[in-house]
Amino acid sequence: PRAPSSATIRSAACSGVSDAVLAIGAANTLVPDGSGGYRADNTDAPGFLRALDEQAPLELRGREALLVGAGGAARAVAFA
């Protein structure tokens, strides 16, 4: 059987979602919302940017790049 999508999980189990989840269409982190529930978030985009800045600091704003991939992490990198 196929695993449920992150969109299905977040709509069933979360009290809210971050703007990143809405833009990327994937969630990988549940953050307590302070009311006993959880808010879905995606940490791939900031994680990618931080790793890139630490390993190869470049100014990429307005530049073109080749992105290979189609999953949630690839969408997060495109969002970043």
PDB file of C-alpha atoms in Angstrom:
ATOM      1  CA  PRO A   1       0.000   0.000   0.000  1.00  0.00           C
ATOM      2  CA  ARG A   2       1.029   3.556  -0.665  1.00  0.00           C
ATOM      3  CA  ALA A   3       1.901   5.885   2.226  1.00  0.00           C
ATOM      4  CA  PRO A   4      -0.411   8.858   2.717  1.00  0.00           C
ATOM      5  CA  SER A   5       0.812  12.168   1.356  1.00  0.00           C
ATOM      6  CA  SER A   6       2.031  14.871   3.693  1.00  0.00           C
ATOM      7  CA  ALA A   7      -0.959  16.966   2.589  1.00  0.00           C
ATOM      8  CA  THR A   8      -3.330  14.255   3.821  1.00  0.00           C
ATOM      9  CA  ILE A   9      -1.489  13.890   7.119  1.00  0.00           C
ATOM     10  CA  ARG A  10      -1.324  17.619   7.821  1.00  0.00           C
ATOM     11  CA  SER A  11      -5.000  18.179   7.090  1.00  0.00           C
ATOM     12  CA  ALA A  12      -5.996  15.336   9.399  1.00  0.00           C
ATOM     13  CA  ALA A  13      -3.585  15.875  12.271  1.00  0.00           C
ATOM     14  CA  CYS A  14      -2.653  19.557  12.361  1.00  0.00           C
ATOM     15  CA  SER A  15      -4.307  22.675  13.641  1.00  0.00           C
ATOM     16  CA  GLY A  16      -2.525  24.799  11.046  1.00  0.00           C
ATOM     17  CA  VAL A  17       0.233  24.979   8.476  1.00  0.00           C
ATOM     18  CA  SER A  18       3.071  27.416   7.832  1.00  0.00           C
ATOM     19  CA  ASP A  19       3.301  29.608   4.752  1.00  0.00           C
ATOM     20  CA  ALA A  20       6.221  27.424   3.612  1.00  0.00           C
ATOM     21  CA  VAL A  21       4.037  24.297   3.684  1.00  0.00           C
ATOM     22  CA  LEU A  22       1.361  26.055   1.665  1.00  0.00           C
ATOM     23  CA  ALA A  23       3.907  27.229  -0.923  1.00  0.00           C
ATOM     24  CA  ILE A  24       5.911  23.990  -1.120  1.00  0.00           C
ATOM     25  CA  GLY A  25       3.052  21.519  -0.748  1.00  0.00           C
ATOM     26  CA  ALA A  26       4.995  19.324   1.658  1.00  0.00           C
ATOM     27  CA  ALA A  27       5.440  19.187   5.425  1.00  0.00           C
ATOM     28  CA  ASN A  28       8.263  17.481   7.297  1.00  0.00           C
ATOM     29  CA  THR A  29       7.998  18.902  10.816  1.00  0.00           C
ATOM     30  CA  LEU A  30       5.244  19.151  13.410  1.00  0.00           C
ATOM     31  CA  VAL A  31       5.558  22.063  15.847  1.00  0.00           C
ATOM     32  CA  PRO A  32       3.462  22.215  19.048  1.00  0.00           C
ATOM     33  CA  ASP A  33       0.952  25.040  18.683  1.00  0.00           C
ATOM     34  CA  GLY A  34       0.538  25.716  22.408  1.00  0.00           C
ATOM     35  CA  SER A  35      -3.058  24.487  22.440  1.00  0.00           C
ATOM     36  CA  GLY A  36      -2.374  20.770  22.503  1.00  0.00           C
ATOM     37  CA  GLY A  37      -2.222  20.465  18.720  1.00  0.00           C
ATOM     38  CA  TYR A  38       0.470  20.750  16.094  1.00  0.00           C
ATOM     39  CA  ARG A  39       1.284  23.084  13.222  1.00  0.00           C
ATOM     40  CA  ALA A  40       2.851  21.577  10.098  1.00  0.00           C
ATOM     41  CA  ASP A  41       6.056  23.188   8.856  1.00  0.00           C
ATOM     42  CA  ASN A  42       8.779  22.527   6.312  1.00  0.00           C
ATOM     43  CA  THR A  43      12.418  22.928   7.344  1.00  0.00           C
ATOM     44  CA  ASP A  44      14.002  21.919   4.032  1.00  0.00           C
ATOM     45  CA  ALA A  45      14.167  25.427   2.531  1.00  0.00           C
ATOM     46  CA  PRO A  46      15.902  27.155   5.472  1.00  0.00           C
ATOM     47  CA  GLY A  47      18.114  24.084   5.963  1.00  0.00           C
ATOM     48  CA  PHE A  48      19.214  24.209   2.353  1.00  0.00           C
ATOM     49  CA  LEU A  49      19.941  27.935   2.504  1.00  0.00           C
ATOM     50  CA  ARG A  50      21.923  27.574   5.724  1.00  0.00           C
ATOM     51  CA  ALA A  51      24.007  24.689   4.356  1.00  0.00           C
ATOM     52  CA  LEU A  52      24.644  26.577   1.122  1.00  0.00           C
ATOM     53  CA  ASP A  53      25.673  29.719   2.990  1.00  0.00           C
ATOM     54  CA  GLU A  54      28.046  27.738   5.219  1.00  0.00           C
ATOM     55  CA  GLN A  55      29.629  25.680   2.429  1.00  0.00           C
ATOM     56  CA  ALA A  56      29.546  27.958  -0.596  1.00  0.00           C
ATOM     57  CA  PRO A  57      28.449  31.502   0.219  1.00  0.00           C
ATOM     58  CA  LEU A  58      27.088  32.911  -3.016  1.00  0.00           C
ATOM     59  CA  GLU A  59      24.612  35.607  -3.926  1.00  0.00           C
ATOM     60  CA  LEU A  60      21.947  33.707  -5.827  1.00  0.00           C
ATOM     61  CA  ARG A  61      19.070  36.186  -5.789  1.00  0.00           C
ATOM     62  CA  GLY A  62      17.983  36.777  -9.374  1.00  0.00           C
ATOM     63  CA  ARG A  63      20.272  34.046 -10.738  1.00  0.00           C
ATOM     64  CA  GLU A  64      19.262  30.921 -12.632  1.00  0.00           C
ATOM     65  CA  ALA A  65      20.054  27.418 -11.414  1.00  0.00           C
ATOM     66  CA  LEU A  66      19.424  23.866 -12.569  1.00  0.00           C
ATOM     67  CA  LEU A  67      17.393  21.937 -10.024  1.00  0.00           C
ATOM     68  CA  VAL A  68      17.188  18.178 -10.471  1.00  0.00           C
ATOM     69  CA  GLY A  69      14.416  16.498  -8.497  1.00  0.00           C
ATOM     70  CA  ALA A  70      10.671  16.538  -8.110  1.00  0.00           C
ATOM     71  CA  GLY A  71       9.932  15.570  -4.506  1.00  0.00           C
ATOM     72  CA  GLY A  72       9.166  17.694  -1.484  1.00  0.00           C
ATOM     73  CA  ALA A  73      12.807  18.573  -0.836  1.00  0.00           C
ATOM     74  CA  ALA A  74      13.291  19.711  -4.434  1.00  0.00           C
ATOM     75  CA  ARG A  75      10.178  21.873  -4.215  1.00  0.00           C
ATOM     76  CA  ALA A  76      11.538  23.337  -0.961  1.00  0.00           C
ATOM     77  CA  VAL A  77      14.840  24.229  -2.632  1.00  0.00           C
ATOM     78  CA  ALA A  78      12.945  25.901  -5.479  1.00  0.00           C
ATOM     79  CA  PHE A  79      10.921  27.804  -2.871  1.00  0.00           C
ATOM     80  CA  ALA A  80      14.104  28.894  -1.061  1.00  0.00           C
TER      81      ALA A  80
END
